[in-house]
Coordinates of C-alpha atoms and ligand atoms in Angstrom, one line a residue:
M1 CA -56.0 -15.7 -7.3
K2 CA -56.7 -12.1 -8.1
V3 CA -55.1 -11.0 -4.8
G4 CA -52.1 -13.2 -5.5
S5 CA -51.4 -11.8 -8.9
R6 CA -51.8 -8.3 -7.7
L7 CA -49.4 -9.0 -4.9
S8 CA -46.9 -10.5 -7.3
A9 CA -47.2 -7.5 -9.5
V10 CA -46.3 -5.3 -6.5
V11 CA -43.4 -7.5 -5.7
L12 CA -42.2 -7.4 -9.3
A13 CA -42.5 -3.6 -9.3
A14 CA -40.5 -3.4 -6.1
L15 CA -37.8 -5.8 -7.5
L16 CA -37.5 -3.7 -10.7
L17 CA -37.2 -0.6 -8.6
L18 CA -34.5 -2.2 -6.5
S19 CA -32.5 -3.5 -9.5
S20 CA -32.7 -0.1 -11.2
C21 CA -31.4 1.5 -8.0
R22 CA -28.6 -1.0 -8.1
T23 CA -27.5 0.0 -11.6
A24 CA -27.5 3.7 -10.7
G25 CA -25.7 3.3 -7.4
P26 CA -22.2 1.9 -6.8
Q27 CA -21.3 -1.7 -6.3
T28 CA -19.4 -2.1 -3.0
A29 CA -17.5 -5.0 -1.5
A30 CA -15.4 -5.5 1.6
I31 CA -13.0 -8.4 1.6
F32 CA -10.1 -9.7 3.7
A33 CA -7.0 -10.4 1.6
M34 CA -3.3 -9.8 1.8
D35 CA -3.5 -9.5 5.6
T36 CA -5.8 -6.5 5.5
V37 CA -9.4 -5.3 4.9
M38 CA -10.1 -4.1 1.4
D39 CA -13.0 -1.9 0.4
F40 CA -14.1 -1.4 -3.2
T41 CA -16.6 1.1 -4.5
V42 CA -17.2 0.8 -8.2
Y43 CA -19.6 2.7 -10.4
G44 CA -20.8 1.0 -13.6
G45 CA -19.5 -2.1 -15.3
A46 CA -21.1 -5.6 -14.9
Q47 CA -19.5 -8.4 -12.9
T48 CA -16.6 -6.2 -12.1
L49 CA -16.4 -6.6 -8.4
A50 CA -16.4 -10.4 -8.5
D51 CA -13.6 -10.2 -11.1
A52 CA -11.7 -7.8 -9.0
E53 CA -11.9 -10.0 -5.9
A54 CA -10.8 -13.0 -8.0
R55 CA -7.8 -11.1 -9.2
V56 CA -6.8 -10.1 -5.7
R57 CA -7.0 -13.7 -4.6
E58 CA -4.9 -14.8 -7.6
L59 CA -2.1 -12.3 -6.8
E60 CA -2.3 -13.1 -3.1
T61 CA -1.6 -16.8 -4.0
L62 CA 1.6 -15.7 -5.7
F63 CA 3.0 -13.0 -3.4
S64 CA 2.0 -13.8 0.2
V65 CA 5.0 -14.8 2.4
T66 CA 2.6 -15.8 5.2
S67 CA 1.2 -18.6 3.1
E68 CA 3.6 -21.6 2.7
E69 CA 1.8 -22.5 -0.5
S70 CA 2.5 -19.1 -2.3
E71 CA 4.9 -19.0 -5.2
L72 CA 7.1 -16.5 -3.3
S73 CA 7.4 -18.9 -0.3
A74 CA 8.5 -21.7 -2.7
L75 CA 11.0 -19.4 -4.3
N76 CA 12.4 -18.4 -0.9
R77 CA 12.7 -22.0 0.2
S78 CA 14.6 -23.1 -2.9
G79 CA 16.7 -20.0 -3.3
G80 CA 15.4 -19.5 -6.9
G81 CA 13.3 -21.1 -9.6
T82 CA 11.0 -20.4 -12.4
V83 CA 8.1 -18.1 -11.5
S84 CA 4.8 -16.9 -13.1
A85 CA 4.7 -14.0 -15.5
E86 CA 3.1 -11.9 -12.8
T87 CA 5.9 -12.5 -10.3
A88 CA 8.5 -12.1 -13.0
A89 CA 7.1 -8.7 -13.7
L90 CA 6.8 -7.4 -10.1
I91 CA 10.3 -8.5 -8.9
P92 CA 12.3 -6.5 -11.5
A93 CA 10.0 -3.5 -11.1
A94 CA 10.5 -3.6 -7.3
L95 CA 14.3 -4.1 -7.7
A96 CA 14.4 -0.9 -9.8
L97 CA 12.7 0.9 -7.0
C98 CA 15.2 -0.6 -4.4
E99 CA 18.0 0.9 -6.6
R100 CA 16.2 4.2 -7.1
T101 CA 15.9 4.6 -3.3
G102 CA 19.5 3.7 -2.6
G103 CA 18.4 0.5 -0.7
A104 CA 16.0 2.3 1.7
L105 CA 13.5 -0.1 0.0
D106 CA 15.0 -3.5 0.0
I107 CA 12.8 -6.5 -0.9
T108 CA 15.4 -9.0 0.5
V109 CA 14.6 -7.7 4.1
Y110 CA 12.4 -10.7 4.8
P111 CA 14.7 -12.7 7.2
V112 CA 14.9 -9.6 9.4
V113 CA 11.1 -9.0 9.2
R114 CA 10.6 -12.6 10.2
A115 CA 13.1 -12.4 13.1
W116 CA 11.1 -9.6 14.6
G117 CA 8.0 -11.8 14.3
F118 CA 6.0 -9.5 12.1
T119 CA 5.1 -12.3 9.7
A120 CA 3.7 -14.8 12.1
G121 CA 2.5 -12.3 14.7
E122 CA 4.8 -13.8 17.3
H123 CA 6.7 -10.7 18.2
R124 CA 10.1 -10.7 19.7
V125 CA 13.2 -8.5 20.0
P126 CA 16.1 -10.2 18.3
S127 CA 19.6 -9.8 19.7
G128 CA 22.2 -7.5 18.1
E129 CA 24.2 -10.5 16.9
E130 CA 21.2 -12.1 15.3
L131 CA 20.3 -8.9 13.5
A132 CA 23.9 -8.3 12.4
A133 CA 24.0 -11.9 10.9
L134 CA 20.6 -11.5 9.2
S135 CA 21.3 -8.0 7.9
A136 CA 24.5 -9.2 6.2
A137 CA 22.3 -11.2 3.8
V138 CA 20.0 -8.2 3.1
D139 CA 20.9 -6.9 -0.4
Y140 CA 18.5 -6.5 -3.3
R141 CA 21.5 -6.7 -5.7
G142 CA 21.7 -10.4 -4.9
V143 CA 18.5 -11.1 -6.8
S144 CA 18.8 -11.8 -10.5
V145 CA 15.9 -12.2 -12.9
K146 CA 16.3 -13.6 -16.4
G147 CA 12.9 -13.9 -18.1
N148 CA 10.9 -16.1 -15.6
A149 CA 14.0 -17.4 -13.8
V150 CA 14.8 -15.9 -10.5
T151 CA 18.0 -16.6 -8.5
L152 CA 18.6 -15.4 -4.9
A153 CA 22.0 -15.0 -3.3
Q154 CA 22.8 -17.3 -0.4
G155 CA 20.6 -16.6 2.6
A156 CA 18.5 -14.0 0.8
E157 CA 14.7 -14.2 1.0
I158 CA 12.2 -11.8 -0.7
D159 CA 9.3 -10.0 1.1
L160 CA 7.0 -8.1 -1.3
G161 CA 4.9 -6.7 1.6
G162 CA 6.1 -3.2 0.9
V163 CA 5.0 -3.2 -2.8
A164 CA 2.5 -6.0 -3.5
K165 CA -0.7 -4.0 -2.6
G166 CA 0.4 -1.1 -4.9
Y167 CA 1.1 -3.5 -7.7
T168 CA -2.3 -5.2 -7.1
A169 CA -4.0 -1.8 -7.1
D170 CA -2.5 -1.1 -10.5
R171 CA -3.6 -4.4 -12.0
L172 CA -7.2 -3.8 -10.6
T173 CA -7.3 -0.4 -12.1
E174 CA -6.3 -1.8 -15.5
Q175 CA -8.9 -4.5 -15.3
L176 CA -11.7 -2.2 -14.2
R177 CA -10.9 0.4 -16.9
A178 CA -10.9 -2.4 -19.5
A179 CA -14.4 -3.4 -18.2
G180 CA -15.6 0.2 -18.9
V181 CA -15.4 1.5 -15.3
E182 CA -14.7 5.3 -15.2
S183 CA -15.3 5.9 -11.6
A184 CA -14.2 3.8 -8.6
L185 CA -12.4 4.0 -5.3
L186 CA -10.3 1.0 -4.2
N187 CA -9.0 0.9 -0.7
L188 CA -6.5 -1.9 -0.2
G189 CA -5.9 -1.4 3.6
G190 CA -4.3 2.1 3.4
N191 CA -3.4 1.8 -0.3
V192 CA -6.1 3.9 -2.0
Q193 CA -6.5 4.0 -5.7
A194 CA -8.9 6.7 -7.1
I195 CA -10.1 5.8 -10.6
G196 CA -11.5 8.9 -12.4
K197 CA -13.6 11.3 -10.4
K198 CA -16.8 10.8 -8.4
P199 CA -19.8 10.3 -10.7
N200 CA -20.9 13.9 -9.9
G201 CA -17.5 15.2 -11.3
D202 CA -15.9 16.0 -7.9
D203 CA -12.5 14.7 -6.9
W204 CA -12.4 11.8 -4.6
R205 CA -11.6 12.7 -1.0
V206 CA -9.0 10.6 0.8
A207 CA -8.3 11.1 4.5
I208 CA -4.8 10.8 6.0
R209 CA -4.9 9.2 9.5
D210 CA -3.4 10.9 12.5
P211 CA -0.6 8.5 13.5
Q212 CA -1.2 9.3 17.1
S213 CA -5.0 9.0 17.4
E214 CA -8.0 7.3 15.7
S215 CA -8.9 10.6 13.9
N216 CA -7.6 12.1 10.6
V217 CA -5.1 14.9 10.2
A218 CA -6.0 16.0 6.6
V219 CA -8.0 15.2 3.5
L220 CA -6.6 15.1 0.0
A221 CA -8.8 15.7 -3.1
V222 CA -7.6 13.5 -6.0
S223 CA -8.6 11.8 -9.2
N224 CA -6.7 9.1 -11.2
R225 CA -4.1 8.8 -8.5
A226 CA -2.8 6.3 -6.0
V227 CA -2.6 7.6 -2.4
V228 CA -0.5 5.3 -0.2
T229 CA 0.4 5.7 3.4
S230 CA 3.1 3.9 5.4
G231 CA 3.2 4.4 9.1
G232 CA 4.8 2.8 12.1
Y233 CA 1.3 2.9 13.8
E234 CA -0.1 0.4 11.3
R235 CA 1.7 -2.7 12.7
F236 CA 3.7 -2.6 15.9
F237 CA 4.3 -4.2 19.3
E238 CA 5.5 -3.1 22.7
R239 CA 8.2 -4.7 24.9
D240 CA 9.4 -3.2 28.2
G241 CA 8.0 0.2 27.3
V242 CA 9.6 0.4 23.9
T243 CA 7.5 0.4 20.7
Y244 CA 8.8 -1.6 17.7
H245 CA 7.1 -1.2 14.3
H246 CA 7.2 -3.1 11.0
I247 CA 9.1 -0.7 8.7
I248 CA 12.7 -1.9 8.8
D249 CA 15.8 0.2 8.1
P250 CA 17.8 -2.3 5.9
A251 CA 21.0 -0.6 7.1
T252 CA 20.4 -1.6 10.7
G253 CA 17.9 -4.4 10.7
C254 CA 15.9 -2.4 13.2
P255 CA 12.6 -0.5 12.9
A256 CA 13.3 2.8 11.1
K257 CA 13.8 5.7 13.5
S258 CA 13.7 8.6 11.1
G259 CA 11.6 11.1 13.1
L260 CA 8.6 10.4 10.9
L261 CA 5.4 8.8 12.0
S262 CA 3.8 8.5 8.6
V263 CA 4.4 9.1 4.9
T264 CA 1.7 9.4 2.3
V265 CA 2.7 9.3 -1.3
V266 CA 0.4 10.5 -4.2
A267 CA 1.4 9.2 -7.6
E268 CA -0.1 7.9 -10.8
S269 CA 1.3 4.4 -10.2
G270 CA 0.2 2.4 -7.2
L271 CA 3.5 0.5 -7.2
L272 CA 5.6 3.6 -7.2
A273 CA 3.4 5.1 -4.4
D274 CA 3.6 2.0 -2.3
A275 CA 7.4 1.5 -2.8
L276 CA 8.1 5.2 -2.0
S277 CA 5.9 5.4 1.1
T278 CA 7.9 2.6 2.6
A279 CA 11.3 3.9 1.4
L280 CA 10.7 7.6 2.3
Y281 CA 9.7 6.6 5.8
V282 CA 13.1 4.9 6.2
M283 CA 14.9 7.9 4.6
G284 CA 13.4 10.6 6.9
L285 CA 12.2 14.0 6.0
D286 CA 15.4 15.6 4.6
R287 CA 16.4 12.7 2.3
A288 CA 12.8 12.3 1.3
A289 CA 12.5 15.9 0.3
E290 CA 15.7 15.6 -1.8
H291 CA 14.3 12.5 -3.5
W292 CA 11.2 14.5 -4.4
R293 CA 13.3 17.3 -5.8
A294 CA 15.3 14.8 -7.8
Y295 CA 12.4 12.9 -9.4
R296 CA 9.2 15.1 -9.3
D297 CA 7.1 12.1 -10.3
F298 CA 5.1 12.0 -7.0
E299 CA 3.9 14.3 -4.3
A300 CA 3.9 13.5 -0.5
V301 CA 2.6 14.3 2.9
F302 CA 4.7 13.6 6.0
V303 CA 3.7 13.7 9.7
D304 CA 6.7 13.9 12.1
E305 CA 7.1 13.1 15.7
N306 CA 6.0 16.6 16.8
G307 CA 2.7 16.2 14.8
T308 CA 3.9 18.8 12.2
I309 CA 2.6 18.1 8.7
F310 CA 4.8 18.7 5.7
L311 CA 3.5 18.6 2.2
T312 CA 5.3 18.9 -1.2
E313 CA 4.1 22.0 -3.0
G314 CA 2.2 20.2 -5.8
L315 CA -0.4 19.2 -3.2
Q316 CA -1.2 22.6 -1.8
S317 CA -4.5 23.1 -3.7
R318 CA -5.5 19.5 -2.9
F319 CA -4.8 19.5 0.8
T320 CA -7.2 20.4 3.7
P321 CA -6.1 20.0 7.3
V322 CA -8.7 18.6 9.6
S323 CA -7.8 21.0 12.4
R324 CA -7.3 24.6 11.6
G325 CA -4.6 25.0 14.3
A326 CA -2.4 22.2 12.7
A327 CA 1.2 23.1 12.1
V328 CA 1.7 22.7 8.3
E329 CA 4.8 23.4 6.3
V330 CA 5.2 23.3 2.5
I331 CA 8.3 21.6 1.0
R332 CA 9.4 23.6 -2.1
L333 CA 11.7 23.0 -5.0
Ligands
AMP401 P1 4.3 -0.8 3.8 O1 3.1 -1.0 4.7 O2 4.0 -0.7 2.3 O3 5.2 0.4 4.2 O4 5.2 -2.1 3.9 C1 5.7 -2.6 5.1 C2 6.0 -4.0 4.9 O5 7.1 -4.2 4.0 C3 6.5 -4.7 6.2 O6 5.4 -5.3 6.9 C4 7.5 -5.7 5.7 O7 6.8 -6.9 5.3 C5 8.1 -5.0 4.5 N1 9.2 -4.1 4.8 C6 9.6 -3.6 5.9 N2 10.7 -2.8 5.8 C7 11.0 -2.8 4.4 C8 12.0 -2.2 3.6 N3 12.9 -1.3 4.1 N4 12.0 -2.5 2.3 C9 11.1 -3.3 1.8 N5 10.1 -3.9 2.5 C10 10.1 -3.7 3.8
MG402 MG1 4.8 0.3 0.8

């Protein structure tokens, strides 16, 4: 009896110690959603991780083109319809970015993406005629949104894969901040959102992958920023010695061949960073640099086919190459 109560006192003390450690340390979660592995590290706030996961699942149900049951799939099947407030917010925001990038980003690219088999994972190389026919219907200007009513031009289908994770990261950031979280790092499969700084006051450190190996090329020190990378190495297949990747040039219907292997965009908005990383990859280095000079609302890091790293000048103090011998060039105004 005595031994028992002493034992339970020890167990209770250990449990208390554990739970106090838990409040001091971060809450972490790894989930599979939106076709990718997501890692969340959140300091402070109660119940926040479960709420964040629920939010991701809710948005996935709306935006996924791989799920027949999603709101987007239903919209694509019927060529239009009335959508949720969330979808009715994302589509016009994405269309504005299609316009801003001169169609390098085009959310109506879905029939082409599907023809290459990137959606179902059944990869194939479509014929030139097939691509020409499908590309003819790719034009974001054929999507009209009035309130919650969306209409698609004949043959057009929407793919939000280039922007949905960025939009989701923005919504999670809002939600976590509203719950009182001041420090968190959300990684939505290459879309990183740094909320505040680390609890010790340092910037968050976000690595940029080497597109040609498993290692990293550089580290960025950031706070309150989205850091989003698009790269051909993220999703690709090989046929007869040729590599085909998932970022499509809407002008040709083929995987973009711009001389770049990856583009990382740093911006306040996750949606902007996500949209631009995809679009700048299609544009190539020169057009991308011009876009940066024209807008100045983001910074970027590019890795080209020679392994040279280019960074916009606003990132100079935040950028550390992993290898000292790396070729690094600064893009200036
Ligand atoms: P991301 O990983 O953000 O660069 O997005 C790539 C995904 O967006 C692809 O898997 C396609 O689903 C879709 N996509 C490919 N090319 C484009 C494009 N030019 N514009 C919009 N979405 C695209
Ligand atoms: Mg993107």
